[in-house]
XYZ file of N, CA and C in Angstrom:
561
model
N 1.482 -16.480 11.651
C 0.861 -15.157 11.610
C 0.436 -14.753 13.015
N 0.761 -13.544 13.418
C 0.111 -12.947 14.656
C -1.235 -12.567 14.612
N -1.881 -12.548 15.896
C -3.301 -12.627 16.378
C -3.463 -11.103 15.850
N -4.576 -11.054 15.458
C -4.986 -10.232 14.518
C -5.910 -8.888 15.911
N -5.307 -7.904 16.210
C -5.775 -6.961 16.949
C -7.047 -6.246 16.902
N -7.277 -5.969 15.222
C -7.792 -5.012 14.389
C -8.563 -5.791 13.438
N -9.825 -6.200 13.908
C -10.929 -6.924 13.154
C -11.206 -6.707 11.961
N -11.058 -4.894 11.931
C -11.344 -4.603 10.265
C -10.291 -4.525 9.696
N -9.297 -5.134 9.652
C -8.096 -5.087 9.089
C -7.899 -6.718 8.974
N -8.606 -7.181 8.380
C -8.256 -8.607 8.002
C -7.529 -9.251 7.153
N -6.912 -10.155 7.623
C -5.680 -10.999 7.063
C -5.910 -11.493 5.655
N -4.980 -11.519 5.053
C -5.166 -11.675 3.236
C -3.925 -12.376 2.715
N -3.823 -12.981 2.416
C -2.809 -13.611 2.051
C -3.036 -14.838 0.442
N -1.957 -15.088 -0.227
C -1.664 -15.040 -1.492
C -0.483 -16.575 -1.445
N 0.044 -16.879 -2.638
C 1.237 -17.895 -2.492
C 2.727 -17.427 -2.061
N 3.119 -16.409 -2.272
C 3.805 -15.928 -1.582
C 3.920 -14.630 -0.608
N 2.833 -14.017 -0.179
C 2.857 -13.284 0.718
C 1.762 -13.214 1.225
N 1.915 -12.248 2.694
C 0.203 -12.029 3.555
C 0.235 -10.619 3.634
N -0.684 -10.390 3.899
C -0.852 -8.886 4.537
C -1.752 -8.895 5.936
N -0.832 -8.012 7.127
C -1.417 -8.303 8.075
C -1.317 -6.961 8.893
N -1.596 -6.388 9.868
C -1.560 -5.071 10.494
C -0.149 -5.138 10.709
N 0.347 -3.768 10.693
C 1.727 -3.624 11.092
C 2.076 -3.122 12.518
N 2.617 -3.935 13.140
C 3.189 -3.668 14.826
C 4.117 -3.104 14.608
N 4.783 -2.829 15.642
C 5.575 -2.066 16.558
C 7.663 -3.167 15.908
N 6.551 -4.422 16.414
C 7.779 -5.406 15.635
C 8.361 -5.354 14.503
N 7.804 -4.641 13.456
C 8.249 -4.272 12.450
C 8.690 -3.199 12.025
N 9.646 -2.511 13.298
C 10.394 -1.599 13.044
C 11.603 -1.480 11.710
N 11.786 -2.841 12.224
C 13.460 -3.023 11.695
C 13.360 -3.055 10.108
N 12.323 -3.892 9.802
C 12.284 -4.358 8.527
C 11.441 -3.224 7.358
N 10.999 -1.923 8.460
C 10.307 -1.230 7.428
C 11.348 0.512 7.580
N 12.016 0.566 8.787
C 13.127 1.134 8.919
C 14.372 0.806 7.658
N 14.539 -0.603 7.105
C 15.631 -0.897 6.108
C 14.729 0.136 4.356
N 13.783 -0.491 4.294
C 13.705 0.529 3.279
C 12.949 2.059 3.674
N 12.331 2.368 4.583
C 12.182 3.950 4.924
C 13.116 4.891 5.114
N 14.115 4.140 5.333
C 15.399 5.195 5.440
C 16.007 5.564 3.863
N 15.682 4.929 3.194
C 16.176 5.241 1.740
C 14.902 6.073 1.227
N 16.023 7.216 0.314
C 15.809 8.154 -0.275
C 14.949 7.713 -1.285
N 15.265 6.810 -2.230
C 14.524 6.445 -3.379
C 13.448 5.837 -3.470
N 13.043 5.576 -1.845
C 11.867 4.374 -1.641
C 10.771 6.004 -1.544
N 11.658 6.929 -0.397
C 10.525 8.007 0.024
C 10.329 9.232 -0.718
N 11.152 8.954 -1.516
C 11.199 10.358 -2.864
C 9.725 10.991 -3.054
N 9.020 10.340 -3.284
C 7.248 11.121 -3.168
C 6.670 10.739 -2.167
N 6.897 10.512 -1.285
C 6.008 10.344 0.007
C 6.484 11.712 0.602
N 5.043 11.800 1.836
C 5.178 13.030 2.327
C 6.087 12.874 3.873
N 7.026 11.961 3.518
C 7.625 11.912 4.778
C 9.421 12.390 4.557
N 10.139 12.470 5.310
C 11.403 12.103 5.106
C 12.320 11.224 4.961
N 13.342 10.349 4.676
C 14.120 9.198 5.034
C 14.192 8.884 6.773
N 13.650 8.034 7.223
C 14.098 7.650 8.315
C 15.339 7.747 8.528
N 16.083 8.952 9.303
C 17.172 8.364 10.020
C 18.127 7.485 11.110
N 16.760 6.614 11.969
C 17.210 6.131 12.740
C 15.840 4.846 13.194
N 15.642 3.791 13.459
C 14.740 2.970 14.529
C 13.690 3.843 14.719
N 14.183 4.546 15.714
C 12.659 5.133 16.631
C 11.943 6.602 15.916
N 12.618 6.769 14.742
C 11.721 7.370 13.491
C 10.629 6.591 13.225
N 11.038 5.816 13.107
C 10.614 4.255 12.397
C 9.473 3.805 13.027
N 9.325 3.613 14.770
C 8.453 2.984 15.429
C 6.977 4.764 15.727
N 8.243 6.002 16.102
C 7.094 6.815 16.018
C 5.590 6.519 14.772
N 6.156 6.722 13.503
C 5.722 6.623 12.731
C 4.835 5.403 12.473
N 4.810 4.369 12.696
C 4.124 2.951 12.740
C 3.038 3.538 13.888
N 3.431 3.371 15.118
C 2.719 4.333 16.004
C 1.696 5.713 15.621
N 2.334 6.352 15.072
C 1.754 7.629 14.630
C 0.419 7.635 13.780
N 0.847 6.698 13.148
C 0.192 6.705 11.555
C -0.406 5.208 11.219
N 0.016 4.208 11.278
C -0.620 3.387 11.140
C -1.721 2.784 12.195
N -0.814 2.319 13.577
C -1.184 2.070 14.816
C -2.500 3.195 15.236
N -2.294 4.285 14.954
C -3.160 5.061 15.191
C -4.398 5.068 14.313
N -4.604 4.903 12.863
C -5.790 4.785 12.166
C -6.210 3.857 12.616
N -5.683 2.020 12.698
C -6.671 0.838 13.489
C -6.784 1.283 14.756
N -6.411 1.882 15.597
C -6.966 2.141 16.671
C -8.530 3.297 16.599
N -8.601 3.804 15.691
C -9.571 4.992 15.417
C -10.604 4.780 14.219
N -10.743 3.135 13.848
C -11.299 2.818 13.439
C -10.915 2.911 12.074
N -10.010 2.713 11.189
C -10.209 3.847 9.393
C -9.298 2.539 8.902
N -9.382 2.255 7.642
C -8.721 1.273 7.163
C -7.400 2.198 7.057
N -6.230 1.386 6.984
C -5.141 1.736 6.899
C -4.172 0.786 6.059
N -3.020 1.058 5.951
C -1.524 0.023 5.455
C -1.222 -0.723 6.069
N -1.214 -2.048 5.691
C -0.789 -3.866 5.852
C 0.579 -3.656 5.789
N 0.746 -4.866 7.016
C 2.606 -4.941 6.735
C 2.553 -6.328 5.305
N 3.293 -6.100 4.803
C 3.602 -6.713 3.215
C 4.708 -7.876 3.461
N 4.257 -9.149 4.015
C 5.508 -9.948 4.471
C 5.703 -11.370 3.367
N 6.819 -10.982 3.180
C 7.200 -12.124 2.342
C 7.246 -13.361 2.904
N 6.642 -14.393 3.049
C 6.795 -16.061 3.519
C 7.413 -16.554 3.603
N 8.356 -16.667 2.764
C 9.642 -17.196 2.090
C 10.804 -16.554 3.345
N 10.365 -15.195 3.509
C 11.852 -14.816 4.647
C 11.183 -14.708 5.943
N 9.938 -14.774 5.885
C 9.135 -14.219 7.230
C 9.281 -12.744 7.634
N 9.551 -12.041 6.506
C 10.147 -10.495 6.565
C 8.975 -9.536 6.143
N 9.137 -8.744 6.013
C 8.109 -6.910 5.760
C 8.544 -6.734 5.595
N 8.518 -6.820 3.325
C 9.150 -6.049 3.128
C 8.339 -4.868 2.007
N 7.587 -4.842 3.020
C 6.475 -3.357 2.286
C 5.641 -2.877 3.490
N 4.850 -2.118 2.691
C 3.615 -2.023 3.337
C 2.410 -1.144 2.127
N 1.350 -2.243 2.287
C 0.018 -1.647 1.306
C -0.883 -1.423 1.959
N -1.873 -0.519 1.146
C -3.318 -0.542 2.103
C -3.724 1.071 1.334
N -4.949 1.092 2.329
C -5.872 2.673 1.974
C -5.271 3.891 2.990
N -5.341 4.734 2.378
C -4.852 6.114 3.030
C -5.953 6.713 3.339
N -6.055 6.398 4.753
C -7.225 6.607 5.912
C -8.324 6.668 5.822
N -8.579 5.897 4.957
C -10.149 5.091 4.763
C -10.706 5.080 5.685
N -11.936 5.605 6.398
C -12.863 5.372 7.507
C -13.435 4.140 6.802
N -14.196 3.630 7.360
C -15.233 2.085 7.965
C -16.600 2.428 7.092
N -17.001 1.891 6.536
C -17.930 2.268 5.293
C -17.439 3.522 4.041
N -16.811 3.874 3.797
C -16.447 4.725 2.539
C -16.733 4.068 1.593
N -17.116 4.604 0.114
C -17.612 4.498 -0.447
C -16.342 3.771 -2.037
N -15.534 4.160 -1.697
C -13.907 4.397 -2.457
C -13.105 4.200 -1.296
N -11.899 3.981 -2.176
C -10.560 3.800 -1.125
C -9.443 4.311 -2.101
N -8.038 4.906 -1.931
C -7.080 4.921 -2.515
C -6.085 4.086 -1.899
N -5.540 3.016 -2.964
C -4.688 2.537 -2.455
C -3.443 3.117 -2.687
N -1.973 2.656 -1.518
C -1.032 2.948 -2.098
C 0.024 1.937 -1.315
N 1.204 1.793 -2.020
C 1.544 0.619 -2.273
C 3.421 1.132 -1.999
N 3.957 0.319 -1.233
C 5.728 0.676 -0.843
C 6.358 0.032 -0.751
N 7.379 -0.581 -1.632
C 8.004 -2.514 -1.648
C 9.639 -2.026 -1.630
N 10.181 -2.756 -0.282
C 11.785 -2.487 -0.605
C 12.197 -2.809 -2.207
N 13.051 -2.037 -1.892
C 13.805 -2.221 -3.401
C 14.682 -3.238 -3.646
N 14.980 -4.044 -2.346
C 15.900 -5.317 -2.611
C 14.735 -6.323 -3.318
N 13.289 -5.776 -3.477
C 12.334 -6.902 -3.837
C 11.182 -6.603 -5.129
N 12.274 -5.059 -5.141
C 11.454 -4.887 -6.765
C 11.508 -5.728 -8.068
N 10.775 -5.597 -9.109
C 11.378 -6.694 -9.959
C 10.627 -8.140 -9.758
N 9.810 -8.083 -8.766
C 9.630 -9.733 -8.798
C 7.639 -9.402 -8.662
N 7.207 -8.827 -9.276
C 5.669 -8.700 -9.832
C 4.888 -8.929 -8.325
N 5.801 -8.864 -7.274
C 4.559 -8.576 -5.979
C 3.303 -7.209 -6.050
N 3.977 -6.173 -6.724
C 2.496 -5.042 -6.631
C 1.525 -5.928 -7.627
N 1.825 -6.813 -8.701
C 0.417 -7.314 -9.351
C 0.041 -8.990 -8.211
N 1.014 -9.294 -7.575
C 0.571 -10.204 -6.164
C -0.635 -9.836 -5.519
N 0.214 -8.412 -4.921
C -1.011 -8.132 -3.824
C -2.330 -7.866 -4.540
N -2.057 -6.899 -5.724
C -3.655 -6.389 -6.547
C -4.388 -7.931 -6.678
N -3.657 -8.595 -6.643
C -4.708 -9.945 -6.774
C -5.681 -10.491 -5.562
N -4.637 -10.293 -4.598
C -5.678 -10.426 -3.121
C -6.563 -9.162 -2.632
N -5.843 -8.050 -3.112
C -6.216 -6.937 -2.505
C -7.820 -6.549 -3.136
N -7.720 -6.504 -4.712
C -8.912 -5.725 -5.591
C -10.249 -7.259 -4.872
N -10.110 -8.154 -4.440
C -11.499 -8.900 -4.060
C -11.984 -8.879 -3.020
N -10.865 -8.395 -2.127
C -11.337 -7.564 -0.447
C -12.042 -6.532 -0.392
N -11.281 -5.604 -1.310
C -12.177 -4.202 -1.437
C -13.574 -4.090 -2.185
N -13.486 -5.254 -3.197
C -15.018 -5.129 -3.752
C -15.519 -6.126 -3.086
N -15.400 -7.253 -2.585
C -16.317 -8.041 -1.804
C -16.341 -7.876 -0.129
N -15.347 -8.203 0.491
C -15.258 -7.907 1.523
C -15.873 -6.297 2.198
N -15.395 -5.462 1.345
C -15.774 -3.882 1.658
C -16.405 -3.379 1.149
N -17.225 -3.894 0.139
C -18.043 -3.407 -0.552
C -17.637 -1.915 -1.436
N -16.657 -1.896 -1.461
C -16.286 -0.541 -2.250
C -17.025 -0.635 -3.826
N -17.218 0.550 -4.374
C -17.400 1.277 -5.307
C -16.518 1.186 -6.360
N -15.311 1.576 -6.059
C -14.476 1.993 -6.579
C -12.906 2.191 -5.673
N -12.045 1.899 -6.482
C -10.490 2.178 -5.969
C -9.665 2.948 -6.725
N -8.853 3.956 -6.405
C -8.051 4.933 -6.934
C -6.977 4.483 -6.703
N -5.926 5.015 -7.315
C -4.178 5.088 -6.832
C -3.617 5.868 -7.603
N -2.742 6.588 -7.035
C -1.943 7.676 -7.444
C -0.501 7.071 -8.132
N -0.523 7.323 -9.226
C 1.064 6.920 -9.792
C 1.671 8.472 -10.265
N 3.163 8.483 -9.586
C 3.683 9.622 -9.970
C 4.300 9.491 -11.649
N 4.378 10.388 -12.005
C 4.562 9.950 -13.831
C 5.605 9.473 -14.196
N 6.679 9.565 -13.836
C 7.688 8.846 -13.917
C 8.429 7.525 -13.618
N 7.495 7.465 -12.678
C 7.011 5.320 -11.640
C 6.408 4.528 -12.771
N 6.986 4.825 -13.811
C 6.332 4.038 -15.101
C 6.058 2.387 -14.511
N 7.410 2.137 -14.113
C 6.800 0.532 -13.288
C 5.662 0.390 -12.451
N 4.837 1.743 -11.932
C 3.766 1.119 -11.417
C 2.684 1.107 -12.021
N 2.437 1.724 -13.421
C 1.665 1.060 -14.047
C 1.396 -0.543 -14.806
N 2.261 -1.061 -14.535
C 2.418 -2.476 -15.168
C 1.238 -3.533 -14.696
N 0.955 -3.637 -13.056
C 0.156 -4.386 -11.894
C -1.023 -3.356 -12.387
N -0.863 -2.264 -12.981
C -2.425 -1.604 -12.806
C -3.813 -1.729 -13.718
N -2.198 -2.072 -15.535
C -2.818 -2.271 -16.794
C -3.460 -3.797 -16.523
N -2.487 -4.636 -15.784
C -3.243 -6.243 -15.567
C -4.698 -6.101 -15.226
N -5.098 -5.294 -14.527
C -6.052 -5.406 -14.239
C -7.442 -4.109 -14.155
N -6.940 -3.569 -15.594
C -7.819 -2.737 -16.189
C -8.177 -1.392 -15.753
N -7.325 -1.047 -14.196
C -7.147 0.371 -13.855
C -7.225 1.189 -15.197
N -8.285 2.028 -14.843
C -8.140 3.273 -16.268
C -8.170 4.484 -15.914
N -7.380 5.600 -16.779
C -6.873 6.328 -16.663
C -7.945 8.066 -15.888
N -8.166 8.671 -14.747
C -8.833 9.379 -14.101
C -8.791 10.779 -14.813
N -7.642 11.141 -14.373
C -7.034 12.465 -14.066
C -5.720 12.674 -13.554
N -5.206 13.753 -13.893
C -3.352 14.204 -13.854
C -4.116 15.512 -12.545
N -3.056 15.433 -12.568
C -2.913 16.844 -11.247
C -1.279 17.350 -11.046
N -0.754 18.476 -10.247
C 0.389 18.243 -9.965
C 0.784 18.953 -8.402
N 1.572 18.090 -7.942
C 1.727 18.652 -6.501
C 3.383 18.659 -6.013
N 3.711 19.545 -4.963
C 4.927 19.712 -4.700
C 4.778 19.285 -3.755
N 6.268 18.375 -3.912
C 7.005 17.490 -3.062
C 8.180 17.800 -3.031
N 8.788 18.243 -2.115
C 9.951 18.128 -1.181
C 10.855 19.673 -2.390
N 9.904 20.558 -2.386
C 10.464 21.675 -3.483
C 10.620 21.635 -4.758
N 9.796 20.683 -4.933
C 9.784 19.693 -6.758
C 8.217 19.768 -6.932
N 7.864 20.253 -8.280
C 6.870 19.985 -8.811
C 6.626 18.515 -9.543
N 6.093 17.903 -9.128
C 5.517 16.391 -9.943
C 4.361 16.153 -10.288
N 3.553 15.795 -11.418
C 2.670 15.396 -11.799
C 1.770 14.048 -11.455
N 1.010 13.922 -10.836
C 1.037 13.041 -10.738
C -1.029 11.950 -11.629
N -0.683 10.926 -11.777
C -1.976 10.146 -12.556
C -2.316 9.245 -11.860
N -4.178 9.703 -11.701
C -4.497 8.569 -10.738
C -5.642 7.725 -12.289
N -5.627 6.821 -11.430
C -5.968 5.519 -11.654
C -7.174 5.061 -11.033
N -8.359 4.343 -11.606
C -9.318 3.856 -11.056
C -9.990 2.575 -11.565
N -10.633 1.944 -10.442
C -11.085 0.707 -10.959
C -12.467 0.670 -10.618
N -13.198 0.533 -11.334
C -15.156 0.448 -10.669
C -15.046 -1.171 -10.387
N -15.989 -1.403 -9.313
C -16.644 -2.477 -8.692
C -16.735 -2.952 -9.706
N -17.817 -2.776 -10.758
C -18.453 -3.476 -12.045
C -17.461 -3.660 -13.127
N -16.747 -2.890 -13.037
C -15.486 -3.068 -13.819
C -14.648 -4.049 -13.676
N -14.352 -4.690 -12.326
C -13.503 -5.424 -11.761
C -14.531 -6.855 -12.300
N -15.704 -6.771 -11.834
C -16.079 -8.064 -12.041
C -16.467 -8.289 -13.282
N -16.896 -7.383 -13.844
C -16.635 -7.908 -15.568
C -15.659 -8.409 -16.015
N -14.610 -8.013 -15.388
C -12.784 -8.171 -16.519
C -13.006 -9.730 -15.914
N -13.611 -9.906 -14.648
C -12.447 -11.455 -14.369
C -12.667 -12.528 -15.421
C-alpha cells in the first residue's frame, strides 16, 4: 500500500480489498472502466475517451477534494490483482458533516462477485465510528436493481424517490439511508 498523503482519508481494508486515496497512478485502471458507457450511464460525466480524460478528472475531482480538505472517493483495489478496479467514497463531504452520501463504481469485469456488500462492510464502521456520522444516504437509480442487494444486507431503508435528468433522459432515482443507531442495533 502507498503512503497515505491525506490523513483524513484513511486506509480501510477487508479480505479481499483496500480502499486507499486515488493517485494520479491510477489512471489506467480507472480509465478501463470510465470509458465505458454502461459503467457512466448515470453519472454526471461522459465516457472517457482517452488517458488524460482520465488523469484530468482524478486531478479535478478527487485529488482536488483531499487537497481542500472534504472526504472524497477511495481507489477500490482488488489484492488479488493489485488493480483499481472501482472507486467508493462520499460526494464531497467536508470534515465534520453530519451525513455523508455514499456512492459506489465497480468495473464490470468485477461485477457479480458481492464486493459493493465487501466494501459496506468496512465502509458503514468508518463512517459511524471513525466519523462519527449520523447517518449515510445513497442514491440508487431504479433500475440498478443490483444495487440494492449490499443495501438490504444491511438494513438501508427506504428515504425518498425524486427524478432527475441525465444525459436527456428522465430517471428516477431512490435514496437510501442508514442511522448511526440503526447500524448498531442490526449488528
Amino acid at each position: 500500500m502507498n503512503k497515505n498523503l491525506y490523513p483524513h482519508m484513511k486506509i480501510l481494508q477487508s479480505k479481499k480489498l483496500y480502499l486507499r486515496p486515488i493517485t494520479l497512478d491510477d489512471a489506467k485502471d480507472i480509465f478501463e472502466y470510465l470509458s465505458q458507457e454502461n459503467v457512466v450511464k448515470y453519472l454526471p460525466i461522459k465516457a472517457h475517451k482517452n488517458i488524460n480524460e482520465t488523469k484530468k478528472f482524478i486531478s479535478n475531482y478527487f485529488i482536488n477534494n483531499y487537497e481542500n480538505n472534504k472526504y472524497s472517493h477511495y481507489a477500490v483495489v482488488y489484492k488479488k490483482e493489485n488493480k483499481v478496479i472501482g472507486n467508493m467514497g462520499f460526494n464531497n463531504m467536508k470534515i465534520g458533516s453530519q451525513t455523508g452520501e455514499l456512492g459506489i463504481c465497480i468495473n464490470p469485469k468485477y461485477w457479480g462477485n458481492k464486493f459493493s456488500q465487501e466494501l459496506l462492510a468496512i465502509m458503514l464502521p468508518h463512517c459511524f465510528t471513525d466519523l462519527n456520522l449520523k447517518e449515510v444516504t445513497t442514491v440508487v437509480y431504479e433500475d440498478n436493481k443490483f444495487s440494492l442487494k449490499p443495501l438490504q444486507v444491511y438494513n438501508f431503508k427506504y428515504s425518498k424517490s425524486y427524478n432527475v435528468k441525465v444525459k436527456n433522459k428522465i430517471i428516477k432515482c431512490n435514496v437510501y439511508s442508514l442511522s448511526r443507531k440503526d447500524y448498531f442495533n442490526n449488528r
